[in-house]
Coordinates of C-alpha atoms in Angstrom, one line a residue:
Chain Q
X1 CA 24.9 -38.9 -15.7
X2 CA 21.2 -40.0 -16.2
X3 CA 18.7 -37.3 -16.6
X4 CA 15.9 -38.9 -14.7
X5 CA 16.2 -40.4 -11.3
X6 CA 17.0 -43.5 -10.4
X7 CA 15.5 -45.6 -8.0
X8 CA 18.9 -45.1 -5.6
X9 CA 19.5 -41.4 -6.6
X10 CA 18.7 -38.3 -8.3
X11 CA 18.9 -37.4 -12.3
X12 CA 20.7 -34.0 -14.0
X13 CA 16.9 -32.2 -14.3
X14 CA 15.9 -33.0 -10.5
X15 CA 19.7 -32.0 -9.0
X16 CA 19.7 -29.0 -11.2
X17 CA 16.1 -28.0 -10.3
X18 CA 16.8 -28.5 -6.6
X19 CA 20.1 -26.0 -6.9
X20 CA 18.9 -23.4 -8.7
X21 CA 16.2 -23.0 -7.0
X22 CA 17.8 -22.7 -4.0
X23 CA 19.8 -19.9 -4.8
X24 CA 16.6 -18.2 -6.5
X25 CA 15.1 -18.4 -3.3
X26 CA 17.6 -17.7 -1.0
X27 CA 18.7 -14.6 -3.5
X28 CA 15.3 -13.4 -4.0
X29 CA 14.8 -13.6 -0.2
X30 CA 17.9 -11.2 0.4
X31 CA 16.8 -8.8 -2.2
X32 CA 13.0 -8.7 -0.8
X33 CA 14.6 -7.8 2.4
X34 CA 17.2 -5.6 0.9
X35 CA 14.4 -3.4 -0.9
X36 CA 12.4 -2.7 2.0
X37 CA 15.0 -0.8 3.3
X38 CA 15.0 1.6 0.6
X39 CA 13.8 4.6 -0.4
X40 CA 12.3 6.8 -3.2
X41 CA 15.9 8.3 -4.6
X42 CA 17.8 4.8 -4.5
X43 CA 19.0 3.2 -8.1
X44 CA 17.5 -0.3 -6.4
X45 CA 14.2 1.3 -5.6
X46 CA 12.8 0.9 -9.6
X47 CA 15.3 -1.6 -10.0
X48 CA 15.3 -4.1 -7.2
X49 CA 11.2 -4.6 -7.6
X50 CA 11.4 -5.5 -10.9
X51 CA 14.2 -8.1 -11.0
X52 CA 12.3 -9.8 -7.5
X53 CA 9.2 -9.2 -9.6
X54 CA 10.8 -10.9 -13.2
X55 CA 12.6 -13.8 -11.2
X56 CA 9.9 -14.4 -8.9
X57 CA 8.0 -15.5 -11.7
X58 CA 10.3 -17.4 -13.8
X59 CA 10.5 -19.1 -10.0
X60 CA 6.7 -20.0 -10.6
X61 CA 7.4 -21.8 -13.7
X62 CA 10.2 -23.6 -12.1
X63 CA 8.3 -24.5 -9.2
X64 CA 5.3 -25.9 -11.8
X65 CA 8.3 -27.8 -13.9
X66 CA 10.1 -29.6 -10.7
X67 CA 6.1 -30.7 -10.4
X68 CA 5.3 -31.9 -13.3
X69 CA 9.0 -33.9 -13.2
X70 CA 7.7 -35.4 -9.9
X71 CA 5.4 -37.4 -12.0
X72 CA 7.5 -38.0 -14.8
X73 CA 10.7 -38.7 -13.2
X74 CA 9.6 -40.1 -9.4
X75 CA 12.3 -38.8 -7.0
X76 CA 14.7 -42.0 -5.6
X77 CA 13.4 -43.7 -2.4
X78 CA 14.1 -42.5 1.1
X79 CA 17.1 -44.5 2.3
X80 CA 15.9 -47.2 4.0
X81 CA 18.6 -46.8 6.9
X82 CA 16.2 -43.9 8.4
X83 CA 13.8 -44.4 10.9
X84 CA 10.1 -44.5 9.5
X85 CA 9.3 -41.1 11.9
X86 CA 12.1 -39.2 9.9
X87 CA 11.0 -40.3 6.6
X88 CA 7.4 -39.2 7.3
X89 CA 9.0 -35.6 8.4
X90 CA 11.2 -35.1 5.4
X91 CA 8.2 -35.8 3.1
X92 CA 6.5 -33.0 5.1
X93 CA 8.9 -31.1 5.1
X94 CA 9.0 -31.5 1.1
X95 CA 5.5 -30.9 0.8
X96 CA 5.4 -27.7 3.6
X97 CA 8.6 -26.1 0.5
X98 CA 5.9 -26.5 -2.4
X99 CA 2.5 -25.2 -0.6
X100 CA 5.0 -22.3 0.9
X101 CA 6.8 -21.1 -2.4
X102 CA 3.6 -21.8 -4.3
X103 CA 1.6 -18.7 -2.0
X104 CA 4.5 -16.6 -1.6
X105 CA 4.3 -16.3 -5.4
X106 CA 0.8 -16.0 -5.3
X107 CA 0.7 -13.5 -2.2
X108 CA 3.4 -11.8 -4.2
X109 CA 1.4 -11.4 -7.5
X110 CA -1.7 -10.0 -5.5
X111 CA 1.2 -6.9 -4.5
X112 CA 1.7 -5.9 -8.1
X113 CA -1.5 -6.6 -9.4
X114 CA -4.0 -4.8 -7.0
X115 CA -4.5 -2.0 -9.2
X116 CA -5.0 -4.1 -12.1
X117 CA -1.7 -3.8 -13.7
X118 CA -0.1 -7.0 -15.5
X119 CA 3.7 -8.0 -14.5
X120 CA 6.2 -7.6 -16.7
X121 CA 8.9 -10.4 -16.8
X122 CA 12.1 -8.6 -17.8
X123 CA 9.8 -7.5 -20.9
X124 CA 10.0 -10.1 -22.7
X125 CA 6.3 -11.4 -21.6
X126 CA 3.6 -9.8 -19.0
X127 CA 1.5 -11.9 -16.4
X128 CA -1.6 -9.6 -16.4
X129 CA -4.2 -9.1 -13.5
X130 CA -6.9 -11.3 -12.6
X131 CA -8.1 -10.7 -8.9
X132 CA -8.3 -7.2 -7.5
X133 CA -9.7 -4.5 -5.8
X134 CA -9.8 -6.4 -2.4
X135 CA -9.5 -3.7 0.5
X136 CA -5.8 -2.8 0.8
X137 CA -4.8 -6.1 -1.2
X138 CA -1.3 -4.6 -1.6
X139 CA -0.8 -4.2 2.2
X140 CA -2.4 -7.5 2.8
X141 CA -0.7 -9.8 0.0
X142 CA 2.2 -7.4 1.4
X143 CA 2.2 -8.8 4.9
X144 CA 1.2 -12.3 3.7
X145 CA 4.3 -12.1 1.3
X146 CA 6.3 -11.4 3.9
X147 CA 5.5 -13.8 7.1
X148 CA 5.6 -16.8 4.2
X149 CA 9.1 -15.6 3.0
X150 CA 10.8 -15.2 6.1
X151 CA 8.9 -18.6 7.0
X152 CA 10.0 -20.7 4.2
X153 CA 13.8 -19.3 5.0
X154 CA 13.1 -21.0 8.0
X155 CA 12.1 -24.5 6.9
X156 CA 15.1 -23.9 4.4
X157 CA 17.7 -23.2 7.3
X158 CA 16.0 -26.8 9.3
X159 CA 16.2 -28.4 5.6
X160 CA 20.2 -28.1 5.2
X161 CA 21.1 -28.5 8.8
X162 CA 19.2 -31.5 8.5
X163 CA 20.9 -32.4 5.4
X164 CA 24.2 -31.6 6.5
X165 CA 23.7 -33.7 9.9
X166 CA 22.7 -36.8 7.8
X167 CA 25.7 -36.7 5.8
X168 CA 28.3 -35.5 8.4
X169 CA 26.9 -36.9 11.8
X170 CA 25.0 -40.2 10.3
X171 CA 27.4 -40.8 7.6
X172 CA 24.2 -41.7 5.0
X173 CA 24.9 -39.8 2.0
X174 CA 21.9 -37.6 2.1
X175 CA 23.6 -34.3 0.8
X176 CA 25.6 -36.3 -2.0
X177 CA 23.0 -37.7 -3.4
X178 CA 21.7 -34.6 -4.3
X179 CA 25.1 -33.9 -5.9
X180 CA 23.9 -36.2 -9.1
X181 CA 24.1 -40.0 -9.4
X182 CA 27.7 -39.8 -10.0
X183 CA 29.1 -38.1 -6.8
X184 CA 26.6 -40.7 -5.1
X185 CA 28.9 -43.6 -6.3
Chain V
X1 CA -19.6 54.1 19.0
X2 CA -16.9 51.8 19.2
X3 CA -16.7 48.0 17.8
X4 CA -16.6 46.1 20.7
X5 CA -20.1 47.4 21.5
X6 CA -21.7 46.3 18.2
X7 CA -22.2 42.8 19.0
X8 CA -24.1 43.6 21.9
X9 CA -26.1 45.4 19.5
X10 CA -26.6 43.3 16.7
X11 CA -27.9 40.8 19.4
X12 CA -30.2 43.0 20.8
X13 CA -31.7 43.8 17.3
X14 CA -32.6 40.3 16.9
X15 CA -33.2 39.2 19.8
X16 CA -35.9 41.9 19.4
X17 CA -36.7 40.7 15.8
X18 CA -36.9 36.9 17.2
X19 CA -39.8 37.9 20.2
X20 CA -41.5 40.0 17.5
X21 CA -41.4 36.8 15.5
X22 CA -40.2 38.9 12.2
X23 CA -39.2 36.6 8.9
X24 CA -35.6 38.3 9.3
X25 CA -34.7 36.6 11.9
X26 CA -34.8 33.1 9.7
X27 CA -32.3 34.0 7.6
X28 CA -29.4 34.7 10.7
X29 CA -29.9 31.0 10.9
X30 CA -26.6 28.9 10.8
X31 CA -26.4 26.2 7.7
X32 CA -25.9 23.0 8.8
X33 CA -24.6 20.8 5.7
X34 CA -23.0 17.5 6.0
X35 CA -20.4 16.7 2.9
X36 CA -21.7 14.9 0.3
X37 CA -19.2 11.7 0.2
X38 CA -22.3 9.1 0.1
X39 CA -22.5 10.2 -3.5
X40 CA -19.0 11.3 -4.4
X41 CA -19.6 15.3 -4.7
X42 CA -16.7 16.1 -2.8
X43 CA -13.0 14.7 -3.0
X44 CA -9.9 15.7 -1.1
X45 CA -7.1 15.5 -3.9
X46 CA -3.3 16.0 -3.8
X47 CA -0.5 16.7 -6.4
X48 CA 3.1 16.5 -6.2
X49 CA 5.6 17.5 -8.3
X50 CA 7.8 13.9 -9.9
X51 CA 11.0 15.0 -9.3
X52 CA 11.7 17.6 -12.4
X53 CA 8.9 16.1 -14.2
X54 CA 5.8 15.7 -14.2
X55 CA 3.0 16.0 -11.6
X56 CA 1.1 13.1 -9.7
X57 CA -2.4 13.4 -8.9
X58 CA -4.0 11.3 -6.1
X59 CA -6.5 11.7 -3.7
X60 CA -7.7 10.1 -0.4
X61 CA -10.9 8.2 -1.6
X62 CA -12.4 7.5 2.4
X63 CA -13.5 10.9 4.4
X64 CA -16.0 12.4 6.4
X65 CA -17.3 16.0 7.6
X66 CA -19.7 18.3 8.5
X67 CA -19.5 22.3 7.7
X68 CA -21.8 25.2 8.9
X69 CA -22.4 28.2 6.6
X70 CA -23.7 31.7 8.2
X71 CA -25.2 33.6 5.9
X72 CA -25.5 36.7 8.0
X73 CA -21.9 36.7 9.0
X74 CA -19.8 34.1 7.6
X75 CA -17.2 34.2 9.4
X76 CA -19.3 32.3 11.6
X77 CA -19.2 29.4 9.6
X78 CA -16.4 26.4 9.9
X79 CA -16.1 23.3 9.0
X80 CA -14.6 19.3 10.4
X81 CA -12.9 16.9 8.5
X82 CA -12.1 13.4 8.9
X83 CA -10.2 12.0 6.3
X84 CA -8.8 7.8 6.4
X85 CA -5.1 7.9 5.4
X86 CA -5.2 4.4 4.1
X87 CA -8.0 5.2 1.2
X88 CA -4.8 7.1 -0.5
X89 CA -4.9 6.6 -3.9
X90 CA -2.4 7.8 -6.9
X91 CA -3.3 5.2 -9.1
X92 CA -0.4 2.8 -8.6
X93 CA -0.7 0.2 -6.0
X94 CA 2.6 -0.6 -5.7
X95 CA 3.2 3.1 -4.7
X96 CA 0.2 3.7 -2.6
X97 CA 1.2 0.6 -0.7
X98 CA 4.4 2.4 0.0
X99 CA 2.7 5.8 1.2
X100 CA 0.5 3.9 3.8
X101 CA 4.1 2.9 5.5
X102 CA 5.9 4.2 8.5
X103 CA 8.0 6.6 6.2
X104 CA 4.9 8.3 4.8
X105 CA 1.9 8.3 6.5
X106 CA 2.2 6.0 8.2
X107 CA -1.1 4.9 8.6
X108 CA -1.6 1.7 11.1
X109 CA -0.4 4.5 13.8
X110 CA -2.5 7.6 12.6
X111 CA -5.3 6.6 10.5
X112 CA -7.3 9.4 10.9
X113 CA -6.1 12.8 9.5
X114 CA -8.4 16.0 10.8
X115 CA -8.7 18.9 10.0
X116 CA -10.5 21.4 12.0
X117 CA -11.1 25.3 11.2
X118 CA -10.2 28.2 13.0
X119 CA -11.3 31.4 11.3
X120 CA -13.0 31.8 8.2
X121 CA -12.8 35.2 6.0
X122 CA -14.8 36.2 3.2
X123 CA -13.7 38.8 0.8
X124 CA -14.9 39.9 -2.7
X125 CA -14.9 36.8 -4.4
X126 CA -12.2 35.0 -2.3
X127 CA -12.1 33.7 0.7
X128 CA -9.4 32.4 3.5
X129 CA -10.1 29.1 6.1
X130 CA -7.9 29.0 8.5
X131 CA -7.3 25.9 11.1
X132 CA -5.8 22.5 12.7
X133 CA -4.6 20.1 10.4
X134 CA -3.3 16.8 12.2
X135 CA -1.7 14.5 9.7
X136 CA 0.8 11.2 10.7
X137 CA 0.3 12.0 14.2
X138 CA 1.3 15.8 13.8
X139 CA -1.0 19.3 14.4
X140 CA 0.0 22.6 12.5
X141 CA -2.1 25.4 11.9
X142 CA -2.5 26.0 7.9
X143 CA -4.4 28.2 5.6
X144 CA -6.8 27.1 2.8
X145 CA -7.7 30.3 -0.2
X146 CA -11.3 29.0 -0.8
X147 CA -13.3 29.7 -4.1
X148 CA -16.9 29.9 -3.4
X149 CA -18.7 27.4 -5.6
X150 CA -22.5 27.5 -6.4
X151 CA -25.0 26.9 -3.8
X152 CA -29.0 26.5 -4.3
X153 CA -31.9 24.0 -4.3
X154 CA -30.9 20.4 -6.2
X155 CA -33.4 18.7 -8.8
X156 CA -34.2 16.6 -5.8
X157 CA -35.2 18.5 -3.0
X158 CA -32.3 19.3 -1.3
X159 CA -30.2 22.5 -0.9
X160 CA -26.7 22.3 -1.7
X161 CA -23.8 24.7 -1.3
X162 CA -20.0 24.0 -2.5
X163 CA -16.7 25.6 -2.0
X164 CA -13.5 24.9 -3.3
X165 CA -10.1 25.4 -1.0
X166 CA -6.5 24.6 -2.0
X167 CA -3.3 24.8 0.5
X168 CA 0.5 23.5 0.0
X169 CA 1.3 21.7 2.8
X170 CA 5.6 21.1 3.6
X171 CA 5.6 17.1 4.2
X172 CA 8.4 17.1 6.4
X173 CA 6.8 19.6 8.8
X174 CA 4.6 16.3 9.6
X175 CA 6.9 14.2 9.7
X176 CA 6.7 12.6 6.7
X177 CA 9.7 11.7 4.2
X178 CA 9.9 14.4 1.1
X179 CA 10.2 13.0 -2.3
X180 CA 13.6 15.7 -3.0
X181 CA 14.1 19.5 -4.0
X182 CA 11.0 19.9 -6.5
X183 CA 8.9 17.6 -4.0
X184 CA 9.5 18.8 -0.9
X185 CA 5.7 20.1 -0.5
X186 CA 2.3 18.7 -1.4
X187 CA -0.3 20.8 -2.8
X188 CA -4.0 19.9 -1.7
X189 CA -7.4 20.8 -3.5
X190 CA -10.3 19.8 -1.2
X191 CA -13.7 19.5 -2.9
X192 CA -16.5 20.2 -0.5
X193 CA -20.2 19.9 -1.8
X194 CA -22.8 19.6 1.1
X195 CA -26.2 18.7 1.5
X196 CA -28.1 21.0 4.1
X197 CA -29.6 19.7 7.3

């Protein structure tokens, strides 16, 4: 299996990207929600904060990687059985995931960092302040944070329907090719 | 004579002393001070207990109020307080953003705390305010033991006059989720310093 992409299909770095970043997202999604229901004497309620809080930002530098591997590695082209409309609307679609995941991380750092305290990362590194003392910053990144997250769970859901019709309804390989050039061929 | 006929008499003594336009009657005037916030001479503060542990200190940075201070007869005197829920502060932002919430104070519903006064009573050297305090949407009578502070004219040409009252308030009497056994009440040290009218 080729590392980059291909012109007809996608590398090791780019399927792996995709995949775990999926499941960070969808898992950090389900614990956000999961810790807002909790309260002061929970085990999750120190806890839960500060794994979203450590993976959330290893997520940032994952999000910033898959980037930089855009240029380096250009993703294969769009299969040319589609219809130019849907093409244009899965490269939105594309673009709508990185803007969204990019300000949920930065809405998210503006939570933890109002007070001018840095994030620690599972303590092996901290990402200190730099902007705060807005008025309530915490409630408003907090409600920012929030709409964006249950947003981009949204364009995720329309993202693998859509996948899954494309390789189940119009038979075009969509899903597998994001399974690595090998379970393409 | 008996006591309910001393007011009567009081105010026909100065009624007297007011048409004979005698310098007494200045001083039976009622003090009208507004609370120093503009310049951060007052503070409402709070402390908790952390479980078995240590204390928290926080305060609500965003407040309001007027008081009225009779010399002559100070139980006369009483005060008003408007305090924004959403200026609370412990130092921790993560924490505080918690404490504005619908299980604490919940603060896009009630914003506004008050607290009004009821009686005031001066003893030797202590003295006891008495009066409404709304908080999360909820009004219960409680009871402040106030410390007289200084009062006098200020380098720059005001007069000043400052109290000090503390209460422990039980959070779940307004509504508001305890933090356990050792936290089940919050202690409150309000810092008033006024500036006369």
């Amino acid at each position: 299996m080729h590392w980059r992409n291909t012109e007809e299909c996608y590398g090791a770095v780019a399927v792996a990207l995709h995949w775990l970043m999926a499941i960070l997202v969808v898992g950090l999604f389900a614990l956000g929600v999961y810790m807002r229901s909790l309260t002061y004497h929970d085990a999750w309620y120190i806890r839960g904060p500060y794994l979203h809080k450590s993976v959330g930002l290893l997520l940032l530098g994952l999000l910033a990687a898959r980037l930089v591997w855009r240029f380096v590695s250009p993703p294969p082209r769009v299969q040319l059985t589609l219809t130019p409309l849907v093409r244009r609307f899965s490269g939105l679609v594309h673009v709508v995931f990185y803007v969204l995941l990019f300000a949920i991380m930065l809405s998210g750092y503006l939570i933890s960092t109002a007070d001018g305290r840095p994030i620690e990362v599972f303590g092996w590194f901290a990402i200190p302040a730099t902007l705060t003392g807005i008025p309530r910053q915490a409630d408003l990144a907090g409600q920012v944070h929030l709409m964006l997250g249950y947003g981009v769970i949204a364009v995720a859901v329309v993202h693998a329907l859509a996948a899954l019709k494309h390789q189940f309804v119009d038979h075009d390989d969509t899903l597998l090719r994001m399974l690595g050039c090998r379970a393409f061929r | 004579m008996s006591i309910a006929q001393r007011p009567l008499l009081t105010l026909a003594v100065l009624t007297l002393a007011a048409a004979l336009g005698l310098p007494g009657s200045a001083t039976a005037e009622v003090e009208k001070y507004v609370i120093d916030t503009a310049n951060g001479h007052a503070s409402i503060n709070f402390r908790i207990r952390h479980l078995d542990f240590g204390w928290v200190y926080g305060r609500f940075n965003t407040f309001s109020g007027t008081f009225t201070y009779d010399t002559e007869s100070p139980k006369n005197s009483g005060i008003e307080l408007q305090i924004q829920t959403a200026s609370v502060d412990s130092n921790q932002a993560e924490r505080d953003k918690h404490l504005r919430n619908k299980d604490f104070l919940n603060v896009d519903k009630f914003p506004t705390a008050t607290f009004k006064s009821t009686s005031y009573t001066e003893g030797l050297g202590t003295a006891e305010l008495a009066g409404d305090f709304t908080l999360n949407g909820v009004t219960k009578p409680i009871r402040f033991q106030v410390e007289r502070l200084g009062n006098g004219p200020d380098p720059w040409g005001n007069y000043r006059r400052a109290f000090m009252g503390t209460t422990e308030i039980p959070l779940k009497a307004f509504g508001i989720e305890d933090f356990g056994p050792t936290a089940r009440s919050v202690e409150l040290t309000f810092v008033i310093e006024g500036i006369r009218k």
